[in-house]
Coordinates of N, CA and C in Angstrom, one line a residue:
M1 N 19.2 -30.9 -2.9 CA 19.2 -30.8 -1.5 C 17.6 -31.6 -1.4
N2 N 17.3 -32.1 -0.9 CA 16.0 -32.1 -0.5 C 14.6 -31.5 -0.2
A3 N 13.3 -31.5 -0.7 CA 12.6 -30.6 -0.2 C 12.2 -30.9 1.6
S4 N 12.2 -31.8 1.6 CA 12.4 -31.8 3.3 C 13.0 -31.3 4.2
T5 N 14.3 -31.0 3.4 CA 15.3 -30.1 4.3 C 15.7 -28.6 3.9
T6 N 15.9 -28.2 5.0 CA 15.6 -26.3 4.3 C 16.2 -26.1 5.3
S7 N 17.6 -24.8 4.4 CA 18.6 -24.3 5.8 C 17.9 -23.0 5.8
M8 N 18.0 -22.9 7.2 CA 17.3 -21.6 8.0 C 18.3 -20.0 7.5
P9 N 18.0 -19.3 7.8 CA 19.2 -18.4 7.5 C 19.6 -18.3 9.0
S10 N 20.5 -17.0 9.0 CA 21.4 -17.0 9.9 C 20.7 -15.7 11.3
Q11 N 20.7 -15.9 12.3 CA 19.8 -15.2 13.3 C 20.3 -13.6 12.9
D12 N 21.4 -13.7 12.4 CA 22.4 -12.8 12.2 C 21.3 -11.6 10.7
V13 N 21.1 -12.6 9.8 CA 20.5 -12.3 8.2 C 19.0 -12.1 8.6
R14 N 18.4 -12.1 9.8 CA 16.8 -12.4 10.3 C 16.6 -11.0 10.7
I15 N 17.3 -10.7 11.9 CA 17.4 -9.7 12.2 C 18.1 -8.4 11.8
S16 N 18.9 -8.6 10.4 CA 18.7 -7.1 9.3 C 18.0 -6.7 8.5
G17 N 17.4 -8.4 8.1 CA 15.7 -8.5 7.7 C 14.9 -7.8 8.3
F18 N 14.7 -7.7 9.5 CA 13.7 -7.2 10.5 C 13.6 -6.1 10.7
L19 N 14.9 -5.1 10.8 CA 15.1 -4.1 10.7 C 15.2 -3.6 9.8
V20 N 15.2 -3.9 8.5 CA 15.1 -3.3 7.5 C 13.7 -2.9 7.4
Y21 N 13.1 -4.2 6.9 CA 11.5 -4.4 7.1 C 10.6 -2.7 7.7
L22 N 11.2 -3.6 9.1 CA 10.6 -2.5 10.2 C 10.8 -0.8 10.5
I23 N 12.2 -0.1 9.7 CA 12.3 0.9 9.9 C 11.4 1.5 8.4
L24 N 11.7 0.9 7.1 CA 10.7 1.0 6.0 C 9.4 1.1 6.4
N25 N 8.6 0.3 6.6 CA 7.6 0.0 7.2 C 6.9 1.6 8.2
L26 N 8.2 1.7 8.7 CA 7.4 2.7 9.7 C 7.8 4.4 9.3
F27 N 8.2 4.2 8.1 CA 8.6 5.3 7.0 C 7.7 5.6 6.7
G28 N 6.9 4.7 5.5 CA 6.5 4.8 5.1 C 5.1 4.5 6.2
L29 N 4.6 4.6 6.6 CA 3.7 4.3 7.9 C 3.1 6.2 8.1
T30 N 4.8 6.4 8.4 CA 4.2 7.9 8.9 C 4.8 8.7 8.0
S31 N 5.0 8.9 7.1 CA 4.3 9.7 5.7 C 3.5 9.4 5.5
N32 N 2.5 8.2 5.1 CA 1.7 8.9 4.8 C 0.8 8.6 5.7
L33 N 0.6 8.4 7.2 CA -0.2 9.4 8.2 C 0.2 11.3 7.9
F34 N 1.2 11.5 7.4 CA 1.6 13.4 7.2 C 0.7 13.5 5.9
V35 N 0.7 12.4 5.3 CA -0.5 12.9 3.9 C -1.8 13.2 4.2
L36 N -1.9 11.7 5.2 CA -3.6 12.1 5.7 C -3.9 13.1 6.2
F37 N -3.0 14.1 7.1 CA -3.2 14.9 7.8 C -3.6 15.5 6.9
V38 N -2.3 16.2 6.1 CA -2.5 17.5 5.2 C -3.9 17.4 4.0
F39 N -4.5 15.6 3.8 CA -5.7 15.8 3.3 C -6.5 16.2 3.7
F40 N -7.0 15.9 5.1 CA -7.9 16.2 6.6 C -7.6 17.8 6.8
K41 N -7.0 18.9 6.9 CA -6.9 19.6 7.3 C -7.1 20.9 5.7
F42 N -6.6 20.0 4.9 CA -6.7 21.3 3.9 C -8.2 20.4 2.7
R43 N -9.0 19.7 3.6 CA -10.3 19.4 2.5 C -10.8 20.0 1.6
K44 N -11.2 21.0 2.5 CA -12.3 21.6 1.6 C -11.4 22.7 0.5
Q45 N -10.0 22.6 -0.1 CA -9.9 23.5 -0.8 C -9.1 22.0 -1.8
L46 N -9.3 21.1 -1.3 CA -8.2 19.8 -2.2 C -9.2 19.2 -2.9
F47 N -10.3 18.7 -2.4 CA -11.0 17.9 -2.5 C -12.5 18.3 -4.2
K48 N -11.6 18.5 -4.6 CA -12.5 19.8 -6.0 C -11.4 18.9 -7.4
T49 N -11.0 18.1 -7.7 CA -9.5 17.3 -8.4 C -10.4 15.6 -8.5
A50 N -10.1 15.4 -9.1 CA -10.1 13.6 -9.1 C -8.7 13.4 -8.9
F51 N -7.5 14.1 -9.0 CA -6.2 13.8 -8.3 C -6.3 13.2 -7.4
T52 N -6.7 14.8 -6.8 CA -6.9 13.8 -5.0 C -8.1 12.9 -4.5
L53 N -8.8 12.7 -5.2 CA -10.2 11.9 -4.8 C -9.3 10.5 -5.0
I54 N -8.4 10.0 -6.1 CA -7.9 9.0 -6.7 C -6.7 9.2 -6.1
A55 N -5.3 10.4 -5.2 CA -4.7 10.2 -4.6 C -4.9 9.8 -2.4
V56 N -6.3 9.7 -2.5 CA -6.4 9.4 -0.8 C -6.8 8.1 -1.4
Q57 N -7.8 7.4 -2.1 CA -7.8 6.3 -2.4 C -6.4 5.0 -2.2
L58 N -5.5 5.6 -2.6 CA -3.8 5.6 -3.0 C -3.1 5.1 -1.3
L59 N -3.9 6.4 -0.8 CA -3.2 6.3 0.4 C -3.7 5.4 1.0
I60 N -5.1 5.2 1.2 CA -5.5 4.6 2.2 C -5.1 2.8 2.0
S61 N -4.6 2.3 0.2 CA -4.4 1.1 0.6 C -3.2 0.7 0.4
D62 N -2.3 2.0 0.8 CA -0.7 2.4 1.0 C -1.1 1.7 2.5
L63 N -1.5 2.5 3.1 CA -1.8 2.5 4.2 C -1.7 0.6 5.2
L64 N -3.3 0.4 4.3 CA -3.5 -1.1 4.7 C -2.0 -1.7 3.9
T65 N -1.4 -1.6 3.4 CA -0.4 -2.3 3.6 C 1.1 -2.8 3.8
H66 N 0.9 -0.9 4.7 CA 2.2 -1.0 5.5 C 1.6 -1.8 7.0
L67 N 0.5 -1.9 7.0 CA -0.2 -2.0 8.8 C -0.3 -3.3 8.2
V68 N -0.3 -4.4 7.5 CA -0.5 -5.7 7.0 C 1.1 -6.6 7.6
Q69 N 2.1 -5.5 6.4 CA 3.2 -6.3 6.8 C 4.0 -6.2 7.4
L70 N 3.8 -4.7 8.9 CA 3.7 -5.0 10.1 C 3.4 -5.9 11.1
Y71 N 1.6 -6.5 10.6 CA 1.7 -7.5 11.5 C 2.1 -8.9 10.4
I72 N 2.6 -8.7 9.6 CA 3.0 -10.6 8.8 C 4.3 -10.4 8.6
A73 N 4.6 -9.7 7.7 CA 6.5 -10.1 7.0 C 7.4 -9.7 8.3
V74 N 7.2 -8.5 9.3 CA 8.5 -7.7 10.5 C 7.8 -8.8 11.5
P75 N 7.2 -9.6 12.2 CA 7.3 -10.4 13.4 C 7.9 -12.3 12.3
L76 N 7.6 -12.1 11.1 CA 7.9 -13.7 10.2 C 8.7 -13.7 10.0
T77 N 9.9 -12.2 9.5 CA 11.2 -12.3 9.4 C 12.4 -12.4 10.5
L78 N 11.6 -12.1 11.7 CA 12.0 -12.0 12.8 C 12.5 -13.3 13.4
H79 N 11.2 -13.6 13.1 CA 11.3 -15.5 13.7 C 11.4 -16.6 13.0
G80 N 11.7 -16.6 11.9 CA 12.2 -17.3 10.7 C 11.0 -18.3 10.4
T81 N 10.0 -18.5 11.5 CA 9.1 -19.4 10.6 C 7.5 -19.0 10.7
N82 N 6.9 -19.7 9.7 CA 5.1 -19.2 10.3 C 4.8 -19.2 11.6
I83 N 5.0 -18.3 12.5 CA 4.0 -18.3 13.8 C 2.8 -18.1 13.4
Y84 N 2.6 -18.1 12.7 CA 0.5 -17.8 12.7 C 0.0 -19.4 12.4
G85 N 0.6 -20.1 11.6 CA 0.7 -21.3 11.0 C -0.4 -21.2 10.0
N86 N -1.4 -22.5 10.0 CA -2.1 -22.3 8.5 C -3.6 -21.7 9.4
T87 N -3.6 -20.5 9.6 CA -4.8 -20.1 10.7 C -5.4 -18.7 9.7
L88 N -6.5 -18.3 10.2 CA -7.2 -17.1 9.8 C -6.1 -16.1 10.0
F89 N -5.4 -16.0 11.2 CA -4.5 -15.3 11.5 C -3.6 -14.5 10.5
H90 N -3.3 -15.8 9.3 CA -2.5 -14.9 9.3 C -3.3 -15.3 6.8
Y91 N -3.6 -16.3 7.2 CA -4.3 -16.1 5.8 C -5.3 -14.6 5.2
L92 N -5.8 -14.3 6.7 CA -7.1 -13.0 6.4 C -6.0 -11.6 6.2
P93 N -5.1 -11.6 6.6 CA -4.1 -9.8 6.9 C -3.4 -10.2 5.5
A94 N -2.9 -11.6 4.9 CA -2.6 -11.6 3.3 C -3.3 -11.5 2.4
F95 N -5.0 -11.8 2.7 CA -5.9 -11.3 1.6 C -5.8 -10.0 1.2
F96 N -6.0 -9.0 2.4 CA -6.0 -8.3 2.8 C -5.0 -7.2 2.1
D97 N -3.8 -8.1 2.5 CA -2.3 -7.8 1.8 C -2.7 -7.2 0.4
T98 N -3.0 -8.5 -0.1 CA -3.1 -8.7 -1.5 C -4.1 -7.5 -2.4
V99 N -4.9 -7.4 -1.5 CA -6.5 -6.4 -2.4 C -5.2 -5.4 -2.4
A100 N -5.1 -4.7 -1.6 CA -4.6 -3.4 -0.8 C -2.8 -3.4 -1.9
Y101 N -2.3 -4.2 -2.0 CA -1.7 -3.9 -3.5 C -2.2 -3.8 -4.6
N102 N -2.9 -4.6 -4.9 CA -3.2 -4.2 -6.2 C -4.0 -3.1 -6.0
G103 N -4.3 -2.7 -5.4 CA -5.5 -1.0 -5.3 C -4.7 -0.3 -5.6
T104 N -3.3 -0.7 -5.1 CA -2.0 0.7 -4.9 C -1.5 0.6 -6.2
L105 N -1.2 -0.4 -7.3 CA -1.2 -0.8 -8.4 C -2.0 -0.2 -9.7
L106 N -3.5 -0.3 -9.3 CA -4.9 0.9 -9.9 C -4.8 1.7 -9.3
F107 N -4.5 2.1 -8.7 CA -4.4 4.2 -8.1 C -3.3 4.7 -8.6
I108 N -1.9 4.1 -9.0 CA -0.7 4.6 -9.3 C -1.3 4.6 -10.8
F109 N -1.5 4.0 -11.2 CA -2.3 3.4 -13.0 C -3.3 4.7 -13.0
L110 N -4.5 4.7 -12.5 CA -5.4 5.7 -12.2 C -4.8 7.3 -12.4
I111 N -4.2 8.0 -11.2 CA -3.3 8.1 -11.5 C -2.3 9.4 -13.0
S112 N -1.9 7.8 -13.1 CA -0.2 8.0 -14.2 C -2.5 9.0 -15.5
V113 N -2.7 7.7 -15.7 CA -3.9 8.2 -16.8 C -4.5 9.7 -16.5
N114 N -4.7 9.8 -15.4 CA -5.8 11.6 -15.0 C -4.1 12.9 -15.5
L115 N -2.8 12.2 -14.9 CA -2.5 13.4 -15.8 C -2.0 13.3 -17.2
F116 N -1.5 12.6 -16.9 CA -1.3 11.9 -18.9 C -2.6 13.1 -19.8
T117 N -3.4 12.3 -19.2 CA -4.6 13.1 -20.5 C -5.0 14.7 -20.0
M118 N -4.5 15.1 -18.5 CA -5.1 16.3 -18.2 C -3.6 17.1 -18.9
F119 N -2.6 16.6 -19.3 CA -1.8 17.3 -19.8 C -2.2 17.7 -21.6
L120 N -2.3 16.1 -22.1 CA -1.8 15.9 -23.3 C -3.7 15.9 -24.6
A121 N -4.6 15.3 -23.6 CA -5.6 15.1 -23.6 C -6.8 15.3 -23.4
K122 N -7.0 17.3 -23.5 CA -8.2 17.5 -22.1 C -9.0 17.2 -22.4
S123 N -9.8 17.0 -23.8 CA -11.5 16.4 -23.7 C -11.0 15.0 -22.9
V124 N -10.5 14.5 -23.4 CA -10.6 12.8 -22.6 C -10.6 12.4 -21.4
N125 N -9.7 13.5 -20.7 CA -9.5 14.2 -19.4 C -10.6 14.4 -19.2
H126 N -11.3 15.4 -20.1 CA -13.1 15.7 -19.3 C -13.9 15.1 -18.8
V127 N -13.9 13.3 -19.9 CA -14.9 13.0 -20.1 C -14.4 11.8 -19.2
F128 N -13.5 11.6 -18.6 CA -13.3 10.3 -17.7 C -12.7 11.0 -16.3
F129 N -12.5 12.3 -16.7 CA -12.4 12.4 -15.1 C -13.0 14.2 -14.2
S130 N -13.9 14.3 -15.0 CA -14.7 15.1 -14.6 C -15.5 14.7 -13.6
R131 N -16.4 15.8 -13.0 CA -16.6 15.7 -11.2 C -17.8 14.8 -11.6
P132 N -19.3 14.2 -12.1 CA -19.8 13.3 -12.2 C -19.0 11.6 -12.8
N133 N -18.3 11.7 -13.2 CA -17.8 10.4 -13.9 C -17.1 9.7 -12.8
V134 N -16.0 10.5 -12.5 CA -15.2 9.9 -11.1 C -16.2 9.2 -10.2
F135 N -17.4 9.4 -9.1 CA -17.9 8.8 -8.6 C -18.8 7.6 -9.2
L136 N -17.9 7.4 -9.8 CA -18.8 5.8 -10.9 C -18.3 4.5 -10.4

């Protein structure tokens, strides 16, 4: 097959992919908004640990990822071609999607390290995740 000839997926495949992306993104967005509401409502009790602070940052990264996916992946899947072209309307949200995705990975790693040290190395947890060190 030449580089100049490409096969477009059928309309059924594009609509199926569109619906799957849309449902998963809306589910993720809704569940993240519920968690954000809980964090906001109980902020006085929850924001005493490093885990909660990292979890809120993870939540913000995940929300940004879902919003950008609703803007880029869902319409592009339905249309089948790049409807935004080579403009900032495509590249700027894609940049934020990359930053949010990498932020999500970083915060998941930090939560894993936090919980690992909390249960297996309490002195290391105190050094890295005590109150003054979390805000560095």
